[in-house]
Tab-separated table of C-alpha atoms in Angstrom:
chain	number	residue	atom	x	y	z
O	1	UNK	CA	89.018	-69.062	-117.936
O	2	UNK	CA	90.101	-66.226	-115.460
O	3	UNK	CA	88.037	-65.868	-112.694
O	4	UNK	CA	85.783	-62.962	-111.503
O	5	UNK	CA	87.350	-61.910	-107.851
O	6	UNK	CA	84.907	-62.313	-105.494
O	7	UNK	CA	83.498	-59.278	-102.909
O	8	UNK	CA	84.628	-58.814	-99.886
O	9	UNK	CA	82.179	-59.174	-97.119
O	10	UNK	CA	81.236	-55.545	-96.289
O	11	UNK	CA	78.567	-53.422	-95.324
O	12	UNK	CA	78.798	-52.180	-98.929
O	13	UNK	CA	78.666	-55.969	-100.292
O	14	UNK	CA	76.809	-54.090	-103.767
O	15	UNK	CA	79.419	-51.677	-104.263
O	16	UNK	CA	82.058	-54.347	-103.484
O	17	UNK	CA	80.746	-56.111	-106.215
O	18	UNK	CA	80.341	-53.413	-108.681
O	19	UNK	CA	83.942	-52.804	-108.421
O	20	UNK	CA	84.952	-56.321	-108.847
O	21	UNK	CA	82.736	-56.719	-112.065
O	22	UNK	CA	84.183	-53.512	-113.229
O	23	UNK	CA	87.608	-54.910	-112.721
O	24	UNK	CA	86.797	-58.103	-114.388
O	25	UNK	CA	85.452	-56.069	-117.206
O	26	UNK	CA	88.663	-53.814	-117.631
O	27	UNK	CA	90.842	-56.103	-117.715
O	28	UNK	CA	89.248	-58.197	-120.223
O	29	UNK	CA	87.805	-60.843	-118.141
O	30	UNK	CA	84.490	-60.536	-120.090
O	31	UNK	CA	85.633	-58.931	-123.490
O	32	UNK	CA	83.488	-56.124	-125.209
O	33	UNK	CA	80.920	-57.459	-127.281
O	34	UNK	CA	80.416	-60.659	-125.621
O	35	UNK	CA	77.185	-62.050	-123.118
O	36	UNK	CA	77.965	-62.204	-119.347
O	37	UNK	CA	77.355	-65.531	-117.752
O	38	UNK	CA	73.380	-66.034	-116.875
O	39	UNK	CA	72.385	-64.582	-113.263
O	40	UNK	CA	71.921	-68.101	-111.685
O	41	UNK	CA	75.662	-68.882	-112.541
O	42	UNK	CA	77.055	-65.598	-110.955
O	43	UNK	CA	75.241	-66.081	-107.920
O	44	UNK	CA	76.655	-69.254	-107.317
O	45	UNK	CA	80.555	-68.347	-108.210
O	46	UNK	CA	80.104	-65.175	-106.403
O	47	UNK	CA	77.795	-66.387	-103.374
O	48	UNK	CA	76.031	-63.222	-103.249
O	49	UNK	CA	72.360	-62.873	-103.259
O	50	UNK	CA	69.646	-62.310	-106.448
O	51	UNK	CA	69.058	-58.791	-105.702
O	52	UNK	CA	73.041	-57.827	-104.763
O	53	UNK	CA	73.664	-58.377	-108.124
O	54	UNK	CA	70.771	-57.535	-109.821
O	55	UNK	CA	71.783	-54.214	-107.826
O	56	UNK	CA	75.736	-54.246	-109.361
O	57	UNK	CA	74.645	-55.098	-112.698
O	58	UNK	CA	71.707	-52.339	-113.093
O	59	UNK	CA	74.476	-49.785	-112.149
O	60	UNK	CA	76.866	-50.862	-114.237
O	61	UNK	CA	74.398	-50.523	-117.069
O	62	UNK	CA	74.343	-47.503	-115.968
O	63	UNK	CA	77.695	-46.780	-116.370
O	64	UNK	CA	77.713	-47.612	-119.423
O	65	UNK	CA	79.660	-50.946	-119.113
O	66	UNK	CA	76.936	-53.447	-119.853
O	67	UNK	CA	73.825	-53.432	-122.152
O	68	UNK	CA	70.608	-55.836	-121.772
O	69	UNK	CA	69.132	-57.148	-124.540
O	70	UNK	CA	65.842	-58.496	-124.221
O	71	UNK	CA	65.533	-62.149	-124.713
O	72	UNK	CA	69.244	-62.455	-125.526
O	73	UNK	CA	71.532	-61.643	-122.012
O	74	UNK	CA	73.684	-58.979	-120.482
O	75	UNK	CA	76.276	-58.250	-123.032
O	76	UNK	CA	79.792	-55.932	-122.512
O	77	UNK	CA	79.112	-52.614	-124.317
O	78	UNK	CA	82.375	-51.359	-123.283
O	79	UNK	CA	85.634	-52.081	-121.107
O	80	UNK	CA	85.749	-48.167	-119.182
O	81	UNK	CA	83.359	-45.800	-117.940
O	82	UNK	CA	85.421	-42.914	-119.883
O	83	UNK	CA	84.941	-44.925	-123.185
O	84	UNK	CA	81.731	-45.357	-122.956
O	85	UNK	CA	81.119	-41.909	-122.408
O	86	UNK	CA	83.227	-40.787	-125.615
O	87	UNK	CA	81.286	-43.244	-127.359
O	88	UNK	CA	78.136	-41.780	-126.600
O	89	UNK	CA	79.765	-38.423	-126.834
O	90	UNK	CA	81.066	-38.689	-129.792
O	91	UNK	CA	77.601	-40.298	-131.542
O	92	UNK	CA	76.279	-36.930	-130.841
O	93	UNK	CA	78.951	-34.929	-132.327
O	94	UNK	CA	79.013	-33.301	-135.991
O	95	UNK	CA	81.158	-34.985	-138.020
O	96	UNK	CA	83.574	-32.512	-139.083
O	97	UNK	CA	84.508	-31.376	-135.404
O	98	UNK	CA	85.374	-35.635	-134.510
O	99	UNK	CA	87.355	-35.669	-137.540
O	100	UNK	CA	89.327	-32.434	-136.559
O	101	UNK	CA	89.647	-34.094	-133.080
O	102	UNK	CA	91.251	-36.578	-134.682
O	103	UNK	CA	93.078	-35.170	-136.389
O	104	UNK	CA	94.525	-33.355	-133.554
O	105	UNK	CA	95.651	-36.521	-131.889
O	106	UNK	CA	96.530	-38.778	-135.001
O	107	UNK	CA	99.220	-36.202	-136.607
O	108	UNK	CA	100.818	-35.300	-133.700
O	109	UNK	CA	101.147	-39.120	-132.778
O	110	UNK	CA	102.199	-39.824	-136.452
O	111	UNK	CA	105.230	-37.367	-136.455
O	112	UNK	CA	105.959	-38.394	-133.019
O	113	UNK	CA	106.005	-41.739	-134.047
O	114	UNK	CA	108.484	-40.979	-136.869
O	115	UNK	CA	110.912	-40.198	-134.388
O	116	UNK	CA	110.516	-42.851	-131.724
O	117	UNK	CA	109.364	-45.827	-133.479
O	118	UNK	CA	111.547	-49.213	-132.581
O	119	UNK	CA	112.016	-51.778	-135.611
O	120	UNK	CA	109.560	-53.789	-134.251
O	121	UNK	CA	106.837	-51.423	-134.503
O	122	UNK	CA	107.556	-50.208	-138.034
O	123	UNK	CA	107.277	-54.192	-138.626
O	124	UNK	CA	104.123	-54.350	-136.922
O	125	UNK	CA	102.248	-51.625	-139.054
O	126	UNK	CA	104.139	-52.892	-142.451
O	127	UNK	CA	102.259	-56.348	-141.248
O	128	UNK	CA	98.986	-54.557	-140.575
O	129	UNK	CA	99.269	-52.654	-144.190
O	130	UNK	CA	99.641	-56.363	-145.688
O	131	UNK	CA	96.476	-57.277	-143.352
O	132	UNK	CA	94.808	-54.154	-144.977
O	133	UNK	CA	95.069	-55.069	-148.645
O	134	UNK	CA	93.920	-58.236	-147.827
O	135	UNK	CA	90.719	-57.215	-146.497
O	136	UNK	CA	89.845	-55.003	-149.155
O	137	UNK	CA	90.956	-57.631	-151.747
O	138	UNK	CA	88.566	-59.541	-150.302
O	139	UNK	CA	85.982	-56.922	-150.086
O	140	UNK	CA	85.557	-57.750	-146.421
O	141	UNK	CA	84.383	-54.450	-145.000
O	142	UNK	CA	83.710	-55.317	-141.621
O	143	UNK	CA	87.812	-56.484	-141.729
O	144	UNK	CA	89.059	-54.029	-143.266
O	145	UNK	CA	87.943	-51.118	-140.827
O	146	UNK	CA	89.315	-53.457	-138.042
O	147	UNK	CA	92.350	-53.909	-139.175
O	148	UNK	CA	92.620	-49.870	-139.967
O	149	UNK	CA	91.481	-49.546	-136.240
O	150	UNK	CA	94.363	-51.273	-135.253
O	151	UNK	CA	96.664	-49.802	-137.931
O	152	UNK	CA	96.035	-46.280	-136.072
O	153	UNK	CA	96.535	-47.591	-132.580
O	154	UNK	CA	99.575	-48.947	-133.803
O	155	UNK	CA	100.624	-45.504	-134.629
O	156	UNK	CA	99.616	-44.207	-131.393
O	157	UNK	CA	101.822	-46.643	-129.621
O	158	UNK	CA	104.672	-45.869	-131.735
O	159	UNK	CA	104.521	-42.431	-130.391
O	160	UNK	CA	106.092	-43.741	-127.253
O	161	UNK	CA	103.468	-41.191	-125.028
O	162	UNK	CA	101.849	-43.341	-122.300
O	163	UNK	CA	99.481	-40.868	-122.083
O	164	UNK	CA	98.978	-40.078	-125.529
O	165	UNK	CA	98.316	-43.804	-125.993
O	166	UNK	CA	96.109	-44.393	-123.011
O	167	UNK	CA	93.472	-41.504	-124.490
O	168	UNK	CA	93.619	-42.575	-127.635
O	169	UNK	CA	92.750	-46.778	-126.722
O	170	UNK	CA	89.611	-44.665	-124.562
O	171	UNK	CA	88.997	-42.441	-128.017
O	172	UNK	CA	89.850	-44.780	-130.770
O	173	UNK	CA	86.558	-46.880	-130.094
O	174	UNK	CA	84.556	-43.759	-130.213
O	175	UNK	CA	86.289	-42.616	-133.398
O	176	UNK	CA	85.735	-45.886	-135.032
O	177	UNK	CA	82.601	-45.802	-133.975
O	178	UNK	CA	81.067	-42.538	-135.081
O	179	UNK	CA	82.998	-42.526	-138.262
O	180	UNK	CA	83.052	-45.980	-139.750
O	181	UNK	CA	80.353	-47.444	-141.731
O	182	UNK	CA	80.113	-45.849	-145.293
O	183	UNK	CA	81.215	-47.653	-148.066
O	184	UNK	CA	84.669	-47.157	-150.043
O	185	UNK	CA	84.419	-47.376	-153.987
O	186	UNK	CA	87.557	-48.443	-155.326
O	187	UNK	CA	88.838	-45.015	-156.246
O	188	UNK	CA	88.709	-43.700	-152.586
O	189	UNK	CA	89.745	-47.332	-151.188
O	190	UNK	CA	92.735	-47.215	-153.386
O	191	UNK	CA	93.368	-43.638	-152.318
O	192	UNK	CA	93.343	-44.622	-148.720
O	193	UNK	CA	96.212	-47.551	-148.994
O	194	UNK	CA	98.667	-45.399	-150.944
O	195	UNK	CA	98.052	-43.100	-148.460
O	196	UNK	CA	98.761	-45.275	-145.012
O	197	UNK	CA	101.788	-46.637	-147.434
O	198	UNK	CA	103.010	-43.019	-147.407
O	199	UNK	CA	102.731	-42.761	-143.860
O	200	UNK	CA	104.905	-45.723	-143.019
O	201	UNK	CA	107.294	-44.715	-145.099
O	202	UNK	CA	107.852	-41.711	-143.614
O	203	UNK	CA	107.531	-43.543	-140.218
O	204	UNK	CA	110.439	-45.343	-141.430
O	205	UNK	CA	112.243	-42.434	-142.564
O	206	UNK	CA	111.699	-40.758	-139.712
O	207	UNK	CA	110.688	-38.098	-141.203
O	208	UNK	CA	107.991	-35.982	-138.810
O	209	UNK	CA	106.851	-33.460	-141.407
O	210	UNK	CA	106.081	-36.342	-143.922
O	211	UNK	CA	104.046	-38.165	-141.523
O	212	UNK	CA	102.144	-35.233	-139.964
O	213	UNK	CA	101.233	-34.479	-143.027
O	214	UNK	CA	100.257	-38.135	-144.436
O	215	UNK	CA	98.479	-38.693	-141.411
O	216	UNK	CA	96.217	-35.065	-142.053
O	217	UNK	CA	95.898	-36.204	-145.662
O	218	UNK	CA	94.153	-39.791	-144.339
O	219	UNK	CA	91.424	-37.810	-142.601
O	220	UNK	CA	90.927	-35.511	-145.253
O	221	UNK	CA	90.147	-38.232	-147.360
O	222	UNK	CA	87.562	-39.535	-144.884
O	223	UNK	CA	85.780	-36.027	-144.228
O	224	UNK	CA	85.582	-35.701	-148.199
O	225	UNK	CA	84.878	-39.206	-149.009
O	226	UNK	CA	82.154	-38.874	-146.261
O	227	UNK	CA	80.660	-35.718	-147.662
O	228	UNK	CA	80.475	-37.196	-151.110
O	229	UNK	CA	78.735	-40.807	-149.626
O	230	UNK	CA	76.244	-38.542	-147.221
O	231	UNK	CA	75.415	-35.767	-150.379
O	232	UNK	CA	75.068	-38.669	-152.777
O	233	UNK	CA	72.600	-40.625	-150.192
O	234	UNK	CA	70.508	-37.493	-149.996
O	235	UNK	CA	70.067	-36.767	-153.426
O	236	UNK	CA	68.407	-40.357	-154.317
């Protein structure tokens, strides 16, 4: 297991640390979603005192970075201050103006992609279209919006834009976040795959105009399919 660099011994020993457990954190020393080790145990790899890192960790809770849960730990809520703050930004949002955010950034970075895309990336999101159909075969929900997650990021990276790609891995968890959770009848769910099917095709054709406008006609199909789940939750 990778080791968490210890402080150096300053006059700002608590800010040391916060940086170093921020580090840790970003590079995926302690992965998102997972419980930090217990206080006692960090005390003794780091050799800093109780209320040093009682200090660290209450401002990186702060940040954004960690979460206590009572009874259960310190868990990783996110791997970057800016994510966490698009996370919570986004949360707060209406729906229709993070879908048109998206978008923004997926259709540009589809017909971008069209253009730039190696052989080895239109392999990778043929393998994560396979991955896909599985999960919804399966009816494994929680799988299949992974997998889509990573589908898109794929996309992104295909785009060949270092910094296109680096806002999108800080939005992408925010998207995710504010717009996944309704459920997909089979009508909508089918909709979706041919959909993403079109879009790697033209990916592969490199044709821009074809993907721009598959990857505009995937979010459309979210912002409607989400109107009709909200509307039809409301009228029961």
């Amino acid at each position: 297991m990778k080791r968490i660099s210890a402080p150096r011994r300053t006059a700002s020993l608590s800010a040391q640390l916060v940086d170093s457990l921020r580090s840790h954190i970003e590079s995926g020393g302690w992965p998102v979603g997972t419980r930090i080790p217990p206080e006692q145990a960090l005390i003794e790899e780091l050799g800093v005192g109780r209320s040093t890192l009682r200090e660290a960790i209450g401002a990186l809770v702060h940040l954004g970075l960690l979460e206590p849960r009572a009874g259960d730990g310190t868990y990783v809520r996110s791997s970057s201050e800016l994510q966490s703050v698009m996370v919570r930004r986004a949360s707060s949002a209406q729906r229709d103006n993070v879908l048109e955010l998206r978008t923004v950034l997926e259709e540009y970075a589809s017909g971008t992609a069209a253009l730039r895309r190696s052989e080895s990336q239109l392999r990778q999101l043929r393998e994560l279209l396979a991955d896909a159909d599985a999960a919804c075969a399966g009816e494994d929900t929680a799988a299949a919006t992974g997998v889509d997650a990573l589908f898109h990021r794929a996309v992104v990276r295909a785009s060949g834009n270092d910094l296109l790609i680096e806002v999108y891995d800080y939005l992408g968890t925010a998207l995710t976040s504010s717009l996944g959770g309704l459920p997909w009848d089979a009508a909508h769910a089918g909709e979706h795959a041919r959909l993403h099917r079109r879009l790697v095709d033209a990916i592969e054709a490199r044709d821009q105009g074809g993907a721009r406008d598959a990857a505009a006609a995937i979010v459309r199909l979210t912002h409607d399919h989400g109107t009709t789940t909200t509307r039809a939750a409301e009228d029961r």
